[in-house]
């Protein structure tokens, strides 16, 4: 790229008048609040100045800089180079608390993984909006693990390492069990027998009734 | 030495001073002139500039004389002169006298005439310099006039990145509440079997109707006692019913002592023989 | 001029990474509505990038173009070349001219800063109407800097970055004739010893005898 740059720079006109015209065009376009048409530029320059040729020359000179001279609908403006967009984008971090529904869903996934959407709904007793799962997937705390070997081959969800990180758990077994929840006063009354903390061994690999997500063929058989 | 003149200085003094020979009347001219000055220091500077281009070369004594003459001239025309101009004139008279007096009279504490003159010269030079710099600044190429910023800086695109917060406690709490909610939903309150007093009374009437003598109430109850759970309600209702029936005079109750079995019998036999079997039979027949 | 141009162009780095950093800096400054500080640029680039050197290189590359890269109290911005003013008249913003008094007061503040109102009045030999300071504050060219550690704790005034930008100065040391005035002793004298013209480094922070405006408590003691 730098070689190209050198080349284009070497093409700079030695003709001073032409150089001045280039400078004027450059400044006019830069200072203009809107893209400038050739006509508008022509009006500012001496008659006979080949505006279009100069514009193209300028565009070439800027072609590998951080700013490009671009033509938008026949009007000219400077714009930052498209490839630099990532450097020009500012990321603002907005902290948001997980909604109660999302908290519940995340907890179900954590305690019951691998779990399908239907199973989540069964535990919650209400339908789960896809938005909730999307938000949770966005947090990076849950992932799609695979598909259940069952009619419809539903996707199974589970927690990620990031989840363990976020909640300060070293493994999924560290999630408090039934008795601990009771002990913490979080739980009283009857709890279904199905309540169990999945063991981390189970989580590493796909379960017997799970197939990998990529393994689409099997699903279509 | 800080002076006050509420009028705005608008750099008219050169013009005004040089207009001495114009067709204006002298009074008008002087009034306009003084209005044009921003205080005594400014007037002094004006007078100095009239004399010489280089203020550092000017004689402060001469300048003082000039100023005093100028003010006296104004006074002659009985023009109103702002007090600070007069204060300056008085001070300059004092300065001139100091400059003329031999320096050995000077006390160490009060500044000499030369020192005062130097100070005044310094102030004049400083004011002139600042005035010149103001003009010089304004003469510079200026942003938005001679050079320009980007006409349409696009700024930077801001992308909001949501970072979700959640504590393990919140998660556990949510899960526990959920589980409790779910288990509460699964629990069905069984309909309690309640033996109503009316039912007990009906049953008792029919039983006593068949009985002709004192019958222990426990046995009567046992004959129609249902499930164990219903035991208490049956006993309670039957007892209530016997009291009700006794009040109505339908039956009679007897008990040998506290916590002893209760006996009941139909009372529609008018006979005082409570042991009469036929009596109770008749009552039952009715 | 064209020869100079060629020379500066030939100085373009052959090192691609450096070129990319130059391009990013170029784009960032171009996109920013305000002059960008070196610090702000540094935050966008990898650690260890010599931002100042790159900025100076960019400034050289632009030195004879229609747009210049200028430094304003350590902040950087693109501005059209001053010599092209006649071609750019259509962008002129018609502003009310400053009165003579305001001009003089602005000069006193610029050359004597930090300066109190009483000190301004001492130089001018007359009282300064609050209107004059208001007008200047409104231009955004001056600001209240703090309070002088002196009886009555008077407010000190100084110039802003906007002032430098407005008059095409890259730092306060660049004020025309500043050194001569200093040399002639015209910027000190009857005024307190602390009353000296600060160098650009000093402008950012309060002087020894200044306290911040917010620091009201100290004043009430």
mmCIF file of N, CA and C in Angstrom, chain C residues 4-93:
data_model
loop_
_atom_site.group_PDB
_atom_site.id
_atom_site.type_symbol
_atom_site.label_atom_id
_atom_site.label_comp_id
_atom_site.label_asym_id
_atom_site.label_seq_id
_atom_site.Cartn_x
_atom_site.Cartn_y
_atom_site.Cartn_z
ATOM 1 N N UNK C 4 8.830 20.584 -2.188
ATOM 2 C CA UNK C 4 8.643 20.267 -0.763
ATOM 3 C C UNK C 4 7.664 19.128 -0.599
ATOM 4 N N UNK C 5 6.603 19.258 -1.350
ATOM 5 C CA UNK C 5 5.531 18.272 -1.282
ATOM 6 C C UNK C 5 6.086 16.888 -1.602
ATOM 7 N N UNK C 6 6.853 16.826 -2.680
ATOM 8 C CA UNK C 6 7.415 15.546 -3.081
ATOM 9 C C UNK C 6 8.292 14.988 -1.965
ATOM 10 N N UNK C 7 9.082 15.869 -1.422
ATOM 11 C CA UNK C 7 9.967 15.442 -0.350
ATOM 12 C C UNK C 7 9.177 14.824 0.808
ATOM 13 N N UNK C 8 8.189 15.576 1.235
ATOM 14 C CA UNK C 8 7.431 15.090 2.388
ATOM 15 C C UNK C 8 6.723 13.792 2.037
ATOM 16 N N UNK C 9 6.292 13.680 0.814
ATOM 17 C CA UNK C 9 5.613 12.465 0.401
ATOM 18 C C UNK C 9 6.576 11.285 0.417
ATOM 19 N N UNK C 10 7.807 11.561 0.045
ATOM 20 C CA UNK C 10 8.789 10.488 0.014
ATOM 21 C C UNK C 10 9.103 9.987 1.418
ATOM 22 N N UNK C 11 8.832 10.807 2.369
ATOM 23 C CA UNK C 11 9.098 10.393 3.752
ATOM 24 C C UNK C 11 8.072 9.399 4.278
ATOM 25 N N UNK C 12 7.072 9.128 3.457
ATOM 26 C CA UNK C 12 6.026 8.189 3.892
ATOM 27 C C UNK C 12 6.653 6.892 4.363
ATOM 28 N N UNK C 13 6.166 6.379 5.444
ATOM 29 C CA UNK C 13 6.784 5.178 5.994
ATOM 30 C C UNK C 13 6.477 3.975 5.113
ATOM 31 N N UNK C 14 7.466 3.124 4.990
ATOM 32 C CA UNK C 14 7.253 1.908 4.210
ATOM 33 C C UNK C 14 6.685 0.824 5.118
ATOM 34 N N UNK C 15 6.788 1.078 6.375
ATOM 35 C CA UNK C 15 6.302 0.146 7.382
ATOM 36 C C UNK C 15 4.773 0.191 7.409
ATOM 37 N N UNK C 16 4.178 -0.939 7.089
ATOM 38 C CA UNK C 16 2.718 -0.961 6.907
ATOM 39 C C UNK C 16 1.949 -0.671 8.183
ATOM 40 N N UNK C 17 2.448 -1.178 9.271
ATOM 41 C CA UNK C 17 1.732 -0.990 10.519
ATOM 42 C C UNK C 17 1.671 0.489 10.882
ATOM 43 N N UNK C 18 2.817 1.124 10.689
ATOM 44 C CA UNK C 18 2.909 2.550 10.947
ATOM 45 C C UNK C 18 1.957 3.302 10.032
ATOM 46 N N UNK C 19 1.885 2.856 8.800
ATOM 47 C CA UNK C 19 1.001 3.506 7.835
ATOM 48 C C UNK C 19 -0.448 3.374 8.298
ATOM 49 N N UNK C 20 -0.790 2.178 8.778
ATOM 50 C CA UNK C 20 -2.148 1.973 9.247
ATOM 51 C C UNK C 20 -2.454 2.863 10.452
ATOM 52 N N UNK C 21 -1.491 2.985 11.352
ATOM 53 C CA UNK C 21 -1.695 3.863 12.501
ATOM 54 C C UNK C 21 -1.912 5.303 12.043
ATOM 55 N N UNK C 22 -1.128 5.694 11.047
ATOM 56 C CA UNK C 22 -1.301 7.043 10.491
ATOM 57 C C UNK C 22 -2.710 7.203 9.937
ATOM 58 N N UNK C 23 -3.158 6.196 9.219
ATOM 59 C CA UNK C 23 -4.485 6.268 8.602
ATOM 60 C C UNK C 23 -5.573 6.346 9.678
ATOM 61 N N UNK C 24 -5.386 5.577 10.736
ATOM 62 C CA UNK C 24 -6.395 5.578 11.808
ATOM 63 C C UNK C 24 -6.443 6.961 12.474
ATOM 64 N N UNK C 25 -5.268 7.501 12.756
ATOM 65 C CA UNK C 25 -5.213 8.818 13.377
ATOM 66 C C UNK C 25 -5.870 9.860 12.468
ATOM 67 N N UNK C 26 -5.541 9.766 11.207
ATOM 68 C CA UNK C 26 -6.102 10.679 10.210
ATOM 69 C C UNK C 26 -7.636 10.616 10.241
ATOM 70 N N UNK C 27 -8.156 9.403 10.212
ATOM 71 C CA UNK C 27 -9.608 9.217 10.180
ATOM 72 C C UNK C 27 -10.259 9.677 11.485
ATOM 73 N N UNK C 28 -9.623 9.362 12.587
ATOM 74 C CA UNK C 28 -10.192 9.743 13.888
ATOM 75 C C UNK C 28 -10.288 11.257 14.015
ATOM 76 N N UNK C 29 -9.214 11.930 13.649
ATOM 77 C CA UNK C 29 -9.221 13.394 13.755
ATOM 78 C C UNK C 29 -10.239 13.979 12.795
ATOM 79 N N UNK C 30 -10.293 13.399 11.614
ATOM 80 C CA UNK C 30 -11.231 13.914 10.616
ATOM 81 C C UNK C 30 -12.675 13.766 11.087
ATOM 82 N N UNK C 31 -12.961 12.641 11.694
ATOM 83 C CA UNK C 31 -14.349 12.370 12.087
ATOM 84 C C UNK C 31 -14.778 13.162 13.315
ATOM 85 N N UNK C 32 -13.794 13.588 14.103
ATOM 86 C CA UNK C 32 -14.148 14.229 15.367
ATOM 87 C C UNK C 32 -14.628 15.665 15.171
ATOM 88 N N UNK C 33 -15.740 16.011 15.769
ATOM 89 C CA UNK C 33 -16.226 17.385 15.663
ATOM 90 C C UNK C 33 -15.372 18.369 16.471
ATOM 91 N N UNK C 34 -14.563 17.844 17.374
ATOM 92 C CA UNK C 34 -13.731 18.699 18.228
ATOM 93 C C UNK C 34 -12.285 18.277 18.050
ATOM 94 N N UNK C 35 -11.367 19.184 18.302
ATOM 95 C CA UNK C 35 -9.965 18.770 18.275
ATOM 96 C C UNK C 35 -9.746 17.592 19.236
ATOM 97 N N UNK C 36 -8.929 16.660 18.804
ATOM 98 C CA UNK C 36 -8.705 15.443 19.599
ATOM 99 C C UNK C 36 -7.373 15.511 20.311
ATOM 100 N N UNK C 37 -7.381 15.162 21.574
ATOM 101 C CA UNK C 37 -6.131 15.195 22.334
ATOM 102 C C UNK C 37 -5.287 13.966 21.996
ATOM 103 N N UNK C 38 -4.005 14.099 22.230
ATOM 104 C CA UNK C 38 -3.102 12.968 22.022
ATOM 105 C C UNK C 38 -3.545 11.798 22.874
ATOM 106 N N UNK C 39 -4.008 12.123 24.062
ATOM 107 C CA UNK C 39 -4.438 11.076 24.985
ATOM 108 C C UNK C 39 -5.605 10.284 24.389
ATOM 109 N N UNK C 40 -6.563 11.009 23.845
ATOM 110 C CA UNK C 40 -7.731 10.363 23.256
ATOM 111 C C UNK C 40 -7.302 9.458 22.107
ATOM 112 N N UNK C 41 -6.339 9.925 21.324
ATOM 113 C CA UNK C 41 -5.857 9.117 20.199
ATOM 114 C C UNK C 41 -5.127 7.888 20.711
ATOM 115 N N UNK C 42 -4.339 8.095 21.732
ATOM 116 C CA UNK C 42 -3.552 6.999 22.287
ATOM 117 C C UNK C 42 -4.460 5.863 22.737
ATOM 118 N N UNK C 43 -5.609 6.243 23.269
ATOM 119 C CA UNK C 43 -6.543 5.228 23.764
ATOM 120 C C UNK C 43 -7.099 4.352 22.639
ATOM 121 N N UNK C 44 -7.091 4.891 21.431
ATOM 122 C CA UNK C 44 -7.670 4.142 20.322
ATOM 123 C C UNK C 44 -6.646 3.242 19.651
ATOM 124 N N UNK C 45 -5.390 3.475 19.936
ATOM 125 C CA UNK C 45 -4.339 2.736 19.231
ATOM 126 C C UNK C 45 -3.669 1.746 20.166
ATOM 127 N N UNK C 46 -2.933 0.864 19.553
ATOM 128 C CA UNK C 46 -2.220 -0.117 20.367
ATOM 129 C C UNK C 46 -1.249 0.606 21.282
ATOM 130 N N UNK C 47 -0.956 -0.053 22.367
ATOM 131 C CA UNK C 47 0.001 0.527 23.291
ATOM 132 C C UNK C 47 1.359 0.619 22.618
ATOM 133 N N UNK C 48 2.079 1.613 22.984
ATOM 134 C CA UNK C 48 3.432 1.730 22.455
ATOM 135 C C UNK C 48 3.511 2.500 21.140
ATOM 136 N N UNK C 49 2.345 2.808 20.565
ATOM 137 C CA UNK C 49 2.370 3.593 19.334
ATOM 138 C C UNK C 49 2.774 5.023 19.684
ATOM 139 N N UNK C 50 3.758 5.523 18.957
ATOM 140 C CA UNK C 50 4.235 6.867 19.265
ATOM 141 C C UNK C 50 3.345 7.899 18.588
ATOM 142 N N UNK C 51 2.286 8.199 19.279
ATOM 143 C CA UNK C 51 1.246 9.040 18.698
ATOM 144 C C UNK C 51 1.780 10.404 18.276
ATOM 145 N N UNK C 52 2.571 11.013 19.144
ATOM 146 C CA UNK C 52 3.048 12.364 18.837
ATOM 147 C C UNK C 52 3.889 12.375 17.564
ATOM 148 N N UNK C 53 4.760 11.383 17.443
ATOM 149 C CA UNK C 53 5.611 11.313 16.254
ATOM 150 C C UNK C 53 4.756 11.148 15.000
ATOM 151 N N UNK C 54 3.737 10.307 15.106
ATOM 152 C CA UNK C 54 2.849 10.092 13.960
ATOM 153 C C UNK C 54 2.078 11.362 13.623
ATOM 154 N N UNK C 55 1.631 12.052 14.641
ATOM 155 C CA UNK C 55 0.899 13.301 14.417
ATOM 156 C C UNK C 55 1.782 14.316 13.705
ATOM 157 N N UNK C 56 3.027 14.373 14.152
ATOM 158 C CA UNK C 56 3.930 15.336 13.518
ATOM 159 C C UNK C 56 4.212 14.944 12.072
ATOM 160 N N UNK C 57 4.269 13.642 11.863
ATOM 161 C CA UNK C 57 4.487 13.163 10.494
ATOM 162 C C UNK C 57 3.289 13.525 9.613
ATOM 163 N N UNK C 58 2.101 13.292 10.157
ATOM 164 C CA UNK C 58 0.886 13.645 9.413
ATOM 165 C C UNK C 58 0.852 15.137 9.119
ATOM 166 N N UNK C 59 1.187 15.926 10.130
ATOM 167 C CA UNK C 59 1.160 17.381 9.966
ATOM 168 C C UNK C 59 2.106 17.788 8.840
ATOM 169 N N UNK C 60 3.253 17.127 8.770
ATOM 170 C CA UNK C 60 4.199 17.439 7.701
ATOM 171 C C UNK C 60 3.617 17.052 6.340
ATOM 172 N N UNK C 61 2.998 15.874 6.313
ATOM 173 C CA UNK C 61 2.413 15.423 5.046
ATOM 174 C C UNK C 61 1.356 16.401 4.540
ATOM 175 N N UNK C 62 0.656 16.998 5.472
ATOM 176 C CA UNK C 62 -0.422 17.910 5.078
ATOM 177 C C UNK C 62 0.064 19.352 4.949
ATOM 178 N N UNK C 63 1.327 19.592 5.264
ATOM 179 C CA UNK C 63 1.772 20.981 5.427
ATOM 180 C C UNK C 63 1.578 21.845 4.186
ATOM 181 N N UNK C 64 1.582 21.253 3.010
ATOM 182 C CA UNK C 64 1.325 22.131 1.864
ATOM 183 C C UNK C 64 0.117 21.709 1.052
ATOM 184 N N UNK C 65 -0.798 21.087 1.738
ATOM 185 C CA UNK C 65 -2.069 20.756 1.100
ATOM 186 C C UNK C 65 -3.070 21.875 1.400
ATOM 187 N N UNK C 66 -4.288 21.677 0.904
ATOM 188 C CA UNK C 66 -5.324 22.671 1.158
ATOM 189 C C UNK C 66 -5.866 22.565 2.572
ATOM 190 N N UNK C 67 -5.608 21.439 3.200
ATOM 191 C CA UNK C 67 -6.016 21.201 4.582
ATOM 192 C C UNK C 67 -4.748 21.031 5.403
ATOM 193 N N UNK C 68 -4.728 21.613 6.556
ATOM 194 C CA UNK C 68 -3.578 21.429 7.434
ATOM 195 C C UNK C 68 -4.002 20.680 8.685
ATOM 196 N N UNK C 69 -3.036 19.943 9.216
ATOM 197 C CA UNK C 69 -3.279 19.316 10.511
ATOM 198 C C UNK C 69 -2.642 20.239 11.548
ATOM 199 N N UNK C 70 -3.470 20.803 12.420
ATOM 200 C CA UNK C 70 -2.934 21.767 13.374
ATOM 201 C C UNK C 70 -3.102 21.265 14.800
ATOM 202 N N UNK C 71 -2.212 21.765 15.639
ATOM 203 C CA UNK C 71 -2.257 21.390 17.047
ATOM 204 C C UNK C 71 -2.738 22.584 17.845
ATOM 205 N N UNK C 72 -3.681 22.341 18.701
ATOM 206 C CA UNK C 72 -4.268 23.395 19.528
ATOM 207 C C UNK C 72 -4.144 22.954 20.972
ATOM 208 N N UNK C 73 -3.166 23.486 21.657
ATOM 209 C CA UNK C 73 -2.923 23.126 23.053
ATOM 210 C C UNK C 73 -2.900 21.605 23.239
ATOM 211 N N UNK C 74 -2.164 20.945 22.334
ATOM 212 C CA UNK C 74 -2.021 19.499 22.446
ATOM 213 C C UNK C 74 -3.192 18.719 21.902
ATOM 214 N N UNK C 75 -4.148 19.405 21.302
ATOM 215 C CA UNK C 75 -5.263 18.713 20.661
ATOM 216 C C UNK C 75 -5.141 18.956 19.161
ATOM 217 N N UNK C 76 -5.577 17.987 18.389
ATOM 218 C CA UNK C 76 -5.321 18.069 16.959
ATOM 219 C C UNK C 76 -6.592 18.114 16.133
ATOM 220 N N UNK C 77 -6.508 18.907 15.041
ATOM 221 C CA UNK C 77 -7.673 19.051 14.169
ATOM 222 C C UNK C 77 -7.210 19.422 12.771
ATOM 223 N N UNK C 78 -8.047 19.096 11.805
ATOM 224 C CA UNK C 78 -7.785 19.565 10.447
ATOM 225 C C UNK C 78 -8.431 20.923 10.270
ATOM 226 N N UNK C 79 -7.701 21.820 9.624
ATOM 227 C CA UNK C 79 -8.241 23.143 9.318
ATOM 228 C C UNK C 79 -7.798 23.493 7.899
ATOM 229 N N UNK C 80 -8.623 24.228 7.180
ATOM 230 C CA UNK C 80 -8.198 24.620 5.832
ATOM 231 C C UNK C 80 -7.015 25.581 5.955
ATOM 232 N N UNK C 81 -6.177 25.576 4.937
ATOM 233 C CA UNK C 81 -5.005 26.449 4.940
ATOM 234 C C UNK C 81 -5.455 27.901 4.911
ATOM 235 N N UNK C 82 -4.824 28.713 5.748
ATOM 236 C CA UNK C 82 -5.256 30.111 5.881
ATOM 237 C C UNK C 82 -5.102 30.883 4.570
ATOM 238 N N UNK C 83 -4.131 30.489 3.762
ATOM 239 C CA UNK C 83 -3.906 31.247 2.517
ATOM 240 C C UNK C 83 -5.034 31.048 1.511
ATOM 241 N N UNK C 84 -5.906 30.086 1.769
ATOM 242 C CA UNK C 84 -6.999 29.855 0.823
ATOM 243 C C UNK C 84 -8.260 30.638 1.183
ATOM 244 N N UNK C 85 -8.151 31.452 2.222
ATOM 245 C CA UNK C 85 -9.317 32.208 2.703
ATOM 246 C C UNK C 85 -10.129 32.862 1.580
ATOM 247 N N UNK C 86 -9.478 33.498 0.609
ATOM 248 C CA UNK C 86 -10.276 34.165 -0.422
ATOM 249 C C UNK C 86 -11.201 33.231 -1.198
ATOM 250 N N UNK C 87 -10.834 31.938 -1.241
ATOM 251 C CA UNK C 87 -11.656 30.995 -2.003
ATOM 252 C C UNK C 87 -12.785 30.409 -1.158
ATOM 253 N N UNK C 88 -12.718 30.663 0.085
ATOM 254 C CA UNK C 88 -13.662 30.004 0.997
ATOM 255 C C UNK C 88 -14.654 30.990 1.613
ATOM 256 N N UNK C 89 -14.713 32.178 1.025
ATOM 257 C CA UNK C 89 -15.556 33.228 1.623
ATOM 258 C C UNK C 89 -16.997 32.781 1.802
ATOM 259 N N UNK C 90 -17.435 31.841 0.962
ATOM 260 C CA UNK C 90 -18.848 31.458 1.080
ATOM 261 C C UNK C 90 -19.149 30.710 2.377
ATOM 262 N N UNK C 91 -18.114 30.245 3.026
ATOM 263 C CA UNK C 91 -18.348 29.540 4.296
ATOM 264 C C UNK C 91 -18.231 30.461 5.498
ATOM 265 N N UNK C 92 -17.888 31.705 5.225
ATOM 266 C CA UNK C 92 -17.658 32.650 6.315
ATOM 267 C C UNK C 92 -18.876 32.771 7.219
ATOM 268 N N UNK C 93 -18.604 32.704 8.460
ATOM 269 C CA UNK C 93 -19.679 32.909 9.422
ATOM 270 C C UNK C 93 -19.602 34.378 9.816
#
